[in-house]
Coordinates of C-alpha atoms in Angstrom, one line a residue:
M1 CA 11.8 -15.0 -31.3
S2 CA 12.2 -16.7 -28.0
N3 CA 9.9 -16.2 -25.0
Q4 CA 12.8 -14.5 -23.1
S5 CA 13.6 -12.1 -25.9
T6 CA 9.9 -11.2 -26.3
Q7 CA 9.7 -10.4 -22.6
N8 CA 12.9 -8.3 -22.8
S9 CA 11.3 -6.2 -25.6
K10 CA 8.4 -5.2 -23.4
P11 CA 8.3 -2.1 -21.2
E12 CA 9.3 -2.0 -17.5
S13 CA 6.0 -0.2 -16.8
I14 CA 2.6 0.2 -18.5
S15 CA -0.4 2.4 -17.7
W16 CA -4.1 2.6 -18.7
C17 CA -6.4 5.6 -18.6
N18 CA -9.5 6.6 -20.5
G19 CA -9.3 3.6 -22.8
R20 CA -5.7 4.1 -23.8
W21 CA -2.5 2.2 -23.0
G22 CA 0.8 4.0 -22.7
S23 CA 3.5 5.2 -20.3
A24 CA 2.5 7.1 -17.2
K25 CA 4.2 10.2 -18.7
E26 CA 2.2 9.9 -22.0
L27 CA -1.2 9.5 -20.4
G28 CA -2.8 12.2 -18.2
I29 CA -5.8 13.3 -16.2
P30 CA -7.6 16.7 -16.4
L31 CA -6.3 19.5 -14.2
S32 CA -9.8 19.6 -12.8
D33 CA -9.6 16.1 -11.3
R34 CA -10.2 16.1 -7.5
G35 CA -7.7 13.4 -7.0
L36 CA -5.0 15.7 -8.4
L37 CA -6.3 18.9 -6.7
L38 CA -7.5 17.6 -3.4
A39 CA -6.1 14.0 -3.0
D40 CA -9.8 13.0 -3.1
G41 CA -9.3 9.4 -4.2
L42 CA -8.4 5.9 -3.2
F43 CA -5.8 3.4 -4.5
E44 CA -4.8 -0.2 -4.0
T45 CA -1.3 -1.6 -4.6
V46 CA -1.3 -5.3 -5.6
L47 CA 1.6 -7.6 -6.0
V48 CA 1.9 -9.4 -9.4
Q49 CA 3.7 -12.6 -9.0
A50 CA 4.0 -15.6 -11.4
G51 CA 1.7 -13.7 -13.8
K52 CA -1.1 -13.3 -11.3
P53 CA -2.4 -10.4 -9.1
R54 CA -2.0 -11.8 -5.6
L55 CA -4.8 -11.4 -3.0
L56 CA -6.7 -9.3 -5.6
E57 CA -10.1 -10.1 -4.0
D58 CA -8.9 -8.9 -0.6
H59 CA -7.6 -5.6 -2.2
L60 CA -10.9 -5.1 -4.1
Q61 CA -12.9 -5.6 -1.0
R62 CA -11.0 -3.0 0.9
W63 CA -11.3 -0.7 -2.1
Q64 CA -15.1 -1.1 -2.1
T65 CA -15.3 -0.7 1.7
S66 CA -13.2 2.5 1.7
A67 CA -15.2 4.0 -1.2
A68 CA -18.4 3.5 0.7
L69 CA -16.9 4.9 3.9
L70 CA -15.9 8.1 2.1
A71 CA -19.2 8.4 0.2
M72 CA -17.6 7.7 -3.2
A73 CA -19.2 5.6 -5.9
P74 CA -18.2 1.9 -6.0
P75 CA -15.0 1.3 -7.9
P76 CA -15.0 -0.7 -11.2
E77 CA -16.3 -4.3 -10.9
A78 CA -14.0 -7.2 -10.5
D79 CA -14.8 -9.0 -13.7
W80 CA -14.0 -6.0 -15.8
L81 CA -10.9 -5.2 -13.9
K82 CA -9.5 -8.7 -14.1
G83 CA -9.5 -8.6 -17.9
L84 CA -7.7 -5.2 -17.9
I85 CA -5.2 -6.4 -15.3
S86 CA -4.5 -9.5 -17.4
E87 CA -3.8 -7.4 -20.4
A88 CA -1.5 -5.1 -18.4
I89 CA 0.5 -8.1 -17.1
D90 CA 0.9 -9.3 -20.7
R91 CA 1.9 -5.9 -22.0
C92 CA 4.5 -5.5 -19.2
G93 CA 6.0 -8.9 -19.8
L94 CA 5.1 -10.3 -16.4
G95 CA 2.9 -13.2 -17.7
G96 CA 3.7 -16.5 -19.3
E97 CA 4.5 -19.9 -18.0
G98 CA 7.6 -20.0 -15.7
N99 CA 7.9 -16.2 -15.6
E100 CA 9.5 -15.4 -12.2
S101 CA 9.4 -11.6 -12.6
S102 CA 7.1 -9.7 -10.2
G103 CA 5.4 -6.3 -10.4
A104 CA 3.5 -3.6 -8.5
L105 CA 0.0 -2.9 -9.8
R106 CA -1.7 0.3 -8.7
L107 CA -5.4 0.7 -9.1
N108 CA -6.6 4.4 -8.8
W109 CA -10.1 5.7 -8.2
S110 CA -10.7 9.4 -8.1
R111 CA -13.9 11.2 -7.4
G112 CA -13.4 12.9 -10.8
D113 CA -14.0 16.4 -11.8
G114 CA -15.5 18.9 -9.4
D115 CA -18.2 21.4 -10.1
G116 CA -15.9 24.3 -9.5
R117 CA -13.1 25.4 -7.1
G118 CA -13.2 24.5 -3.4
I119 CA -13.9 21.3 -1.5
E120 CA -17.7 21.1 -1.9
L121 CA -18.6 17.6 -3.3
P122 CA -19.9 17.5 -6.9
T123 CA -23.6 17.3 -7.4
A124 CA -23.3 13.7 -8.6
A125 CA -20.9 12.7 -5.8
T126 CA -21.8 9.0 -5.9
D127 CA -22.2 8.6 -9.7
P128 CA -19.6 6.2 -10.9
S129 CA -19.7 7.7 -14.4
Q130 CA -18.4 10.9 -12.9
H131 CA -15.5 9.2 -11.2
R132 CA -12.2 8.4 -12.9
F133 CA -10.2 5.2 -12.9
W134 CA -6.6 4.5 -14.1
L135 CA -4.0 1.9 -13.4
T136 CA -0.2 1.5 -13.6
L137 CA 1.9 -1.6 -13.5
Q138 CA 5.7 -1.7 -13.2
H139 CA 8.3 -4.3 -12.5
H140 CA 9.1 -4.6 -8.8
T141 CA 11.2 -6.9 -6.7
P142 CA 9.9 -7.5 -3.1
S143 CA 12.3 -6.4 -0.5
F144 CA 13.3 -8.1 2.7
S145 CA 16.5 -6.2 3.6
P146 CA 16.8 -4.7 7.1
V147 CA 16.0 -1.0 7.7
R148 CA 16.8 1.6 10.4
C149 CA 13.8 3.5 11.6
W150 CA 13.2 6.8 13.4
I151 CA 10.1 7.5 15.4
S152 CA 8.6 10.8 13.9
R153 CA 8.4 13.6 16.4
H154 CA 6.2 15.7 14.1
E155 CA 3.8 13.4 12.3
H156 CA 1.1 11.3 14.1
R157 CA -1.5 9.0 12.7
N158 CA -5.1 10.3 13.5
A159 CA -6.8 7.5 15.5
T160 CA -10.3 8.9 15.0
S161 CA -10.2 10.0 11.3
Q162 CA -12.1 7.9 8.8
L163 CA -9.3 8.7 6.3
S164 CA -6.9 6.7 8.4
R165 CA -9.0 3.6 7.6
C166 CA -8.6 4.1 3.9
K167 CA -5.7 4.0 1.4
T168 CA -6.1 7.5 0.0
F169 CA -4.0 9.6 -2.4
A170 CA -2.9 11.8 0.5
Y171 CA 0.6 10.7 1.4
G172 CA 2.0 14.1 2.4
Q173 CA 2.3 13.0 6.0
A174 CA 4.2 9.8 5.1
I175 CA 6.6 11.8 2.9
Q176 CA 7.4 14.3 5.7
A177 CA 7.9 11.5 8.3
R178 CA 10.3 9.7 6.0
R179 CA 12.1 13.0 5.2
E180 CA 12.5 13.6 9.0
A181 CA 13.9 10.0 9.4
R182 CA 16.5 10.6 6.7
T183 CA 17.7 13.7 8.4
H184 CA 18.4 11.5 11.5
G185 CA 20.4 8.9 9.5
A186 CA 17.5 6.4 9.3
D187 CA 15.9 4.7 6.3
D188 CA 12.3 5.0 7.2
A189 CA 9.9 6.4 9.8
L190 CA 7.5 5.0 12.4
L191 CA 4.5 7.0 13.3
L192 CA 2.8 7.3 16.7
S193 CA -0.9 7.3 17.0
S194 CA -2.7 10.3 18.2
K195 CA -3.5 8.1 21.2
G196 CA 0.2 8.0 22.0
D197 CA 1.3 4.4 21.1
L198 CA 3.3 3.4 18.0
C199 CA 1.0 2.8 15.1
C200 CA 2.7 2.0 11.8
G201 CA 5.4 2.8 9.3
S202 CA 5.3 5.4 6.6
T203 CA 4.0 2.9 4.0
A204 CA 3.6 -0.4 5.9
N205 CA 2.0 -2.0 8.9
L206 CA 4.0 -2.8 12.0
L207 CA 4.4 -6.3 13.3
V208 CA 6.3 -7.3 16.4
L209 CA 7.4 -10.8 17.5
R210 CA 7.3 -10.6 21.3
Q211 CA 7.8 -13.7 23.5
G212 CA 6.6 -16.0 20.6
T213 CA 3.5 -13.9 19.7
W214 CA 3.0 -11.7 16.7
I215 CA 1.4 -8.4 17.8
T216 CA 0.2 -5.5 15.8
P217 CA -1.5 -2.2 16.8
P218 CA -5.3 -2.3 16.8
L219 CA -7.2 -0.5 14.1
S220 CA -8.4 1.9 16.8
S221 CA -4.9 3.3 16.8
G222 CA -5.5 4.7 13.3
C223 CA -3.3 2.2 11.5
L224 CA -4.3 1.2 7.9
P225 CA -6.3 -2.0 7.8
G226 CA -3.5 -3.7 5.7
I227 CA -4.1 -6.8 3.7
M228 CA -1.0 -8.6 5.0
R229 CA -1.8 -7.3 8.6
A230 CA -5.2 -9.0 8.4
R231 CA -3.7 -12.2 7.2
T232 CA -1.2 -12.2 10.0
L233 CA -4.1 -12.0 12.5
T234 CA -5.4 -15.3 11.2
L235 CA -2.3 -17.0 12.7
P236 CA -2.8 -18.8 16.0
N237 CA 0.0 -16.8 17.6
A238 CA -1.1 -13.3 16.5
N239 CA -3.0 -10.6 18.4
E240 CA -3.9 -6.9 18.3
E241 CA -2.2 -5.1 21.2
P242 CA -0.9 -1.6 21.8
L243 CA 2.9 -1.5 21.3
G244 CA 3.8 1.3 23.6
T245 CA 6.4 3.8 22.4
Q246 CA 9.7 1.8 22.4
P247 CA 10.9 -1.8 21.7
Q248 CA 11.2 -4.3 24.5
P249 CA 14.3 -6.6 24.9
G250 CA 14.1 -9.6 22.6
D251 CA 11.6 -8.0 20.2
Q252 CA 11.8 -8.6 16.5
W253 CA 10.1 -5.8 14.5
L254 CA 8.8 -5.9 10.9
L255 CA 7.3 -3.5 8.4
I256 CA 5.0 -5.5 6.2
N257 CA 2.8 -4.7 3.2
S258 CA 1.8 -6.4 -0.1
L259 CA 5.1 -5.6 -1.7
G260 CA 7.6 -6.9 0.9
C261 CA 8.5 -7.4 4.5
R262 CA 11.5 -5.6 6.0
P263 CA 12.9 -6.3 9.5
L264 CA 13.9 -3.3 11.6
A265 CA 17.6 -3.3 12.5
Q266 CA 17.2 -0.2 14.7
V267 CA 14.5 2.1 16.2
D268 CA 16.0 5.5 17.0
D269 CA 19.3 4.6 18.6
Q270 CA 18.2 1.2 19.9
P271 CA 19.4 -1.9 17.9
L272 CA 17.0 -4.8 17.4
N273 CA 17.3 -8.5 16.6
V274 CA 17.1 -9.1 12.9
N275 CA 16.1 -12.3 11.0
A276 CA 15.6 -11.4 7.4
A277 CA 15.0 -15.1 6.4
S278 CA 12.2 -15.4 8.9
A279 CA 10.6 -12.2 7.7
Q280 CA 10.6 -13.4 4.1
A281 CA 9.3 -16.8 5.1
L282 CA 6.4 -15.2 7.1
W283 CA 5.5 -12.9 4.1
S284 CA 5.6 -15.8 1.7
N285 CA 3.4 -18.0 3.9
L286 CA 0.9 -15.2 4.3
L287 CA 0.6 -14.8 0.5
D288 CA -0.4 -18.5 0.3

């Protein structure tokens, strides 16, 4: 059987939980899991490209930092994870020499089962054996197509919350912001910080090219410390600055994360300059 036909016989997605491989629908977690009941958990979404998890060390570092910030046990160690991830890539048909397919890998870390109902932390709150890990991997094509955005009038990113500094399971606010945007004919939402300035998108960091400089809101705004955001700030023409509440003439705006980089064609009713090729080039350069 050819390599191509072998890849085609493999699933579009694969999951691992409690020592078992299967589909996300086949596997499950207990109804007592705090990640399910209380969104008490963290995750990382990693791009798989050319058979490799890209920027994995950066993601694992943020995962570890966030777990410590929220008084969770440290997530699984990198050496163990890398073996599991490699197997997932093979099972999903994303490995092999010359394979140009890409995927989205999600690593999940829940605080595990509680001691009863309510929000009180379990007795062994920082015991890793009481936490729960699972992963999913599915085929994914990075997107660079333009989007129209709406600034949410209802949802704001909390500038002082420790949760804003972590990639937690709690995405209800992002869901509602995007729902609001769709009712106004937009594709996605932008969120203001509780301090008043624009902060981020529903699932991505915000970058603005203004007078030759890339700017992004400071972490003090409550935006997520994104991996691609951090890499952008290593560029000589990049800075952290408040963005205000509206685009300025000549701006180019991007929503960027580990799975793509999308230029903004419009914010509310204001059209913006779009350069999709430039967005893709920036994202690709940051990966390297």
